[in-house]
Amino acid sequence: MAVSEVCPTVDAIRAFLEHLVDPILQEKPSISDDPSLSLQQKVAKQVHSVVLLYNYYHRKQNPELEFVAFKEFCKLIVDMRPALLPYMKFTQNPVEADLVDVEQQLSLTEKAIMSSYDICTLLDASKKVPNIEGWPVSKVAVLLVDSKKENCFLLSCSITGGAWSLIEKDVDTSNQTSEATSEIKTYKKRRVIKKPSNDGLNEGQILRVGYSVAKEVA
């Protein structure tokens, strides 16, 4: 793909927000009134997908694009969509502060951004095939694209609140070890990467789940 054909960072994120997040945002939000918990959860889920789609999928197709870190991503999407501000807590702070306690300082949406940022960091878009062996998997998300990578299949229904969403399927985690994970934990200024266990789903199992959910919505 020629450089001129690559969708720039800002344009790509704006497009993802338009289709995945805008339909469930309030037109005139009030910062003084917190959104309902259910709405916060919906927005967090959709923004989580936006981060994954840009920082991993879009950059995997276009490795020359920059990786947008947590704070920069939060600021960027709020600048693009001021209606997201009520869903942000840490980002609303007018004074630059250190992130020392994720549970207390971040909103649901910011936690979702942090989680997807960590996932993208570990997947590493520069790798041809990511190493996910041993990862505890609770949900499989599927992005279907055509052979030319010009069109994709997204889901829009009552479950997604009228917004476009990735196809997803929950996975039984009862047989997976929850303590040993590849997830990066952020707490008290420390980032710890725990060693993967051998009890997560392997690549073949994840693919089978993906094929299954794709058939269900076909």
Short mmCIF file of C-alpha atoms in Angstrom, two decimals:
data_model
loop_
_atom_site.label_atom_id
_atom_site.label_comp_id
_atom_site.label_asym_id
_atom_site.label_seq_id
_atom_site.Cartn_x
_atom_site.Cartn_y
_atom_site.Cartn_z
CA MET A 1 0.00 0.00 0.00
CA ALA A 2 1.37 3.39 -0.98
CA VAL A 3 2.02 5.91 1.80
CA SER A 4 -0.61 8.24 0.32
CA GLU A 5 -3.24 5.50 0.69
CA VAL A 6 -2.60 4.94 4.39
CA CYS A 7 -5.33 6.33 6.62
CA PRO A 8 -3.57 8.68 9.09
CA THR A 9 -3.78 8.12 12.84
CA VAL A 10 -6.27 10.90 13.59
CA ASP A 11 -8.54 10.03 10.67
CA ALA A 12 -8.55 6.33 11.54
CA ILE A 13 -9.42 6.90 15.19
CA ARG A 14 -12.08 9.44 14.22
CA ALA A 15 -13.68 6.91 11.87
CA PHE A 16 -13.67 4.20 14.54
CA LEU A 17 -15.28 6.60 17.03
CA GLU A 18 -17.91 7.63 14.50
CA HIS A 19 -19.11 4.10 13.87
CA LEU A 20 -18.47 2.37 17.20
CA VAL A 21 -18.99 5.06 19.84
CA ASP A 22 -21.02 8.00 18.52
CA PRO A 23 -24.38 6.15 18.34
CA ILE A 24 -24.41 5.56 22.10
CA LEU A 25 -23.09 8.95 23.25
CA GLN A 26 -25.46 11.56 24.64
CA GLU A 27 -25.69 14.57 22.35
CA LYS A 28 -25.44 17.13 25.17
CA PRO A 29 -23.76 15.45 28.13
CA SER A 30 -23.52 17.16 31.50
CA ILE A 31 -20.21 16.87 33.32
CA SER A 32 -22.03 17.40 36.62
CA ASP A 33 -24.23 14.33 36.05
CA ASP A 34 -22.47 11.00 35.83
CA PRO A 35 -23.72 8.68 33.07
CA SER A 36 -25.53 5.58 34.26
CA LEU A 37 -23.43 2.51 35.00
CA SER A 38 -24.93 0.60 32.07
CA LEU A 39 -24.09 3.43 29.68
CA GLN A 40 -20.57 3.69 31.07
CA GLN A 41 -20.12 -0.04 30.47
CA LYS A 42 -21.36 0.25 26.88
CA VAL A 43 -19.08 3.18 26.11
CA ALA A 44 -16.10 1.48 27.77
CA LYS A 45 -16.65 -1.67 25.70
CA GLN A 46 -16.82 0.29 22.44
CA VAL A 47 -13.79 2.47 23.22
CA HIS A 48 -11.87 -0.69 24.14
CA SER A 49 -12.53 -1.90 20.59
CA VAL A 50 -11.43 1.43 19.11
CA VAL A 51 -8.04 1.17 20.81
CA LEU A 52 -7.54 -2.42 19.67
CA LEU A 53 -8.58 -1.64 16.11
CA TYR A 54 -6.17 1.26 15.81
CA ASN A 55 -3.19 0.35 18.00
CA TYR A 56 -3.06 -3.25 16.83
CA TYR A 57 -5.07 -4.06 13.70
CA HIS A 58 -4.66 -0.80 11.75
CA ARG A 59 -1.00 -0.48 12.72
CA LYS A 60 -0.36 -4.10 11.80
CA GLN A 61 -1.52 -3.24 8.27
CA ASN A 62 0.38 0.06 8.36
CA PRO A 63 3.43 -0.34 10.64
CA GLU A 64 4.69 3.15 9.82
CA LEU A 65 1.89 4.66 11.92
CA GLU A 66 2.59 5.68 15.50
CA PHE A 67 1.52 3.70 18.55
CA VAL A 68 -0.71 5.96 20.65
CA ALA A 69 -0.06 5.54 24.38
CA PHE A 70 -2.69 5.62 27.12
CA LYS A 71 -2.66 9.31 28.13
CA GLU A 72 -2.32 10.51 24.55
CA PHE A 73 -5.20 8.29 23.43
CA CYS A 74 -7.47 9.58 26.20
CA LYS A 75 -6.69 13.20 25.36
CA LEU A 76 -7.08 12.62 21.63
CA ILE A 77 -10.53 11.03 21.79
CA VAL A 78 -11.81 13.67 24.23
CA ASP A 79 -10.57 16.40 21.89
CA MET A 80 -12.39 14.66 19.03
CA ARG A 81 -15.49 13.85 21.06
CA PRO A 82 -16.07 16.24 24.00
CA ALA A 83 -19.16 14.15 24.77
CA LEU A 84 -16.75 11.50 26.09
CA LEU A 85 -15.51 13.75 28.90
CA PRO A 86 -18.16 12.62 31.44
CA TYR A 87 -16.89 9.07 30.91
CA MET A 88 -13.36 10.07 31.87
CA LYS A 89 -12.04 10.64 35.36
CA PHE A 90 -8.26 10.83 35.24
CA THR A 91 -8.37 12.78 31.97
CA GLN A 92 -10.62 15.44 33.51
CA ASN A 93 -7.93 16.39 36.01
CA PRO A 94 -6.70 19.85 34.93
CA VAL A 95 -3.39 19.26 36.70
CA GLU A 96 -0.95 16.71 35.28
CA ALA A 97 -0.92 13.90 37.82
CA ASP A 98 0.87 10.58 38.17
CA LEU A 99 -1.19 7.45 37.72
CA VAL A 100 -0.56 5.50 40.90
CA ASP A 101 -3.86 3.73 41.60
CA VAL A 102 -5.81 2.40 38.62
CA GLU A 103 -8.89 1.41 40.61
CA GLN A 104 -9.31 4.80 42.25
CA GLN A 105 -8.09 7.18 39.56
CA LEU A 106 -9.57 5.73 36.37
CA SER A 107 -13.13 5.58 35.10
CA LEU A 108 -14.54 2.44 33.46
CA THR A 109 -13.73 3.84 30.03
CA GLU A 110 -10.18 4.76 31.03
CA LYS A 111 -9.69 1.29 32.50
CA ALA A 112 -10.88 -0.16 29.19
CA ILE A 113 -8.39 2.02 27.31
CA MET A 114 -5.61 0.94 29.68
CA SER A 115 -6.54 -2.72 29.27
CA SER A 116 -6.61 -2.58 25.47
CA TYR A 117 -3.40 -0.53 25.45
CA ASP A 118 -1.71 -3.27 27.48
CA ILE A 119 -3.09 -5.98 25.17
CA CYS A 120 -1.78 -4.14 22.11
CA THR A 121 1.61 -3.72 23.76
CA LEU A 122 1.88 -7.45 24.41
CA LEU A 123 0.53 -8.50 21.01
CA ASP A 124 3.07 -6.19 19.33
CA ALA A 125 1.86 -5.24 15.85
CA SER A 126 5.43 -5.51 14.54
CA LYS A 127 5.36 -9.30 15.02
CA LYS A 128 4.09 -11.39 12.13
CA VAL A 129 2.38 -13.78 14.54
CA PRO A 130 1.73 -12.76 18.17
CA ASN A 131 2.67 -15.18 20.92
CA ILE A 132 -0.51 -15.73 22.94
CA GLU A 133 0.29 -19.16 24.32
CA GLY A 134 -0.91 -19.49 27.89
CA TRP A 135 -3.03 -16.34 27.88
CA PRO A 136 -6.26 -16.72 29.90
CA VAL A 137 -8.97 -15.88 27.35
CA SER A 138 -12.45 -14.85 28.50
CA LYS A 139 -13.77 -13.49 25.21
CA VAL A 140 -12.97 -13.83 21.52
CA ALA A 141 -13.61 -10.86 19.21
CA VAL A 142 -13.72 -11.35 15.45
CA LEU A 143 -13.07 -8.77 12.73
CA LEU A 144 -14.12 -10.15 9.36
CA VAL A 145 -12.59 -8.45 6.30
CA ASP A 146 -12.80 -9.21 2.60
CA SER A 147 -9.88 -10.50 0.54
CA LYS A 148 -8.95 -6.97 -0.56
CA LYS A 149 -9.14 -5.67 3.02
CA GLU A 150 -11.48 -2.92 1.86
CA ASN A 151 -14.64 -3.95 3.71
CA CYS A 152 -15.33 -5.44 7.11
CA PHE A 153 -18.29 -7.05 8.84
CA LEU A 154 -19.52 -5.45 12.07
CA LEU A 155 -22.56 -6.20 14.20
CA SER A 156 -25.34 -3.71 14.88
CA CYS A 157 -28.42 -4.74 16.84
CA SER A 158 -30.35 -4.13 20.05
CA ILE A 159 -27.56 -5.82 22.01
CA THR A 160 -25.01 -3.26 20.82
CA GLY A 161 -27.34 -0.32 21.46
CA GLY A 162 -27.48 0.64 17.80
CA ALA A 163 -23.71 1.06 17.54
CA TRP A 164 -21.51 -0.98 15.26
CA SER A 165 -19.53 -3.52 17.22
CA LEU A 166 -17.08 -6.35 16.74
CA ILE A 167 -18.50 -9.87 16.74
CA GLU A 168 -17.79 -11.34 20.15
CA LYS A 169 -18.26 -14.58 22.03
CA ASP A 170 -17.62 -15.29 25.71
CA VAL A 171 -15.35 -18.21 26.52
CA ASP A 172 -15.61 -20.60 29.46
CA THR A 173 -12.72 -19.72 31.77
CA SER A 174 -13.37 -22.40 34.40
CA ASN A 175 -10.47 -24.52 33.14
CA GLN A 176 -8.06 -21.64 32.77
CA THR A 177 -5.62 -20.48 35.42
CA SER A 178 -6.46 -16.95 36.49
CA GLU A 179 -3.38 -16.16 38.56
CA ALA A 180 -0.73 -16.60 35.91
CA THR A 181 -1.45 -14.14 33.12
CA SER A 182 0.23 -12.15 30.40
CA GLU A 183 -1.68 -9.05 31.39
CA ILE A 184 0.27 -5.97 32.42
CA LYS A 185 -0.90 -4.65 35.77
CA THR A 186 -0.44 -0.99 36.59
CA TYR A 187 -0.40 -0.09 40.27
CA LYS A 188 1.68 2.17 42.49
CA LYS A 189 3.84 3.27 39.54
CA ARG A 190 4.88 -0.34 38.90
CA ARG A 191 4.15 -2.31 35.77
CA VAL A 192 4.49 -6.04 36.25
CA ILE A 193 4.28 -8.64 33.50
CA LYS A 194 3.30 -11.99 34.92
CA LYS A 195 4.55 -15.13 33.24
CA PRO A 196 1.95 -16.90 31.06
CA SER A 197 0.56 -20.18 32.26
CA ASN A 198 0.05 -23.22 30.07
CA ASP A 199 -3.66 -23.43 30.82
CA GLY A 200 -5.02 -20.81 28.42
CA LEU A 201 -6.63 -21.54 25.07
CA ASN A 202 -4.21 -22.34 22.28
CA GLU A 203 -4.35 -20.69 18.87
CA GLY A 204 -6.32 -23.54 17.31
CA GLN A 205 -8.99 -23.38 20.00
CA ILE A 206 -9.31 -19.61 19.64
CA LEU A 207 -9.70 -19.97 15.87
CA ARG A 208 -12.44 -22.55 16.34
CA VAL A 209 -14.33 -20.18 18.65
CA GLY A 210 -13.88 -17.41 16.07
CA TYR A 211 -15.18 -19.56 13.22
CA SER A 212 -18.11 -20.64 15.37
CA VAL A 213 -19.26 -17.12 16.23
CA ALA A 214 -18.78 -15.99 12.62
CA LYS A 215 -21.10 -18.77 11.46
CA GLU A 216 -23.68 -17.79 14.09
CA VAL A 217 -24.05 -14.27 12.70
CA ALA A 218 -23.69 -15.19 9.02
#
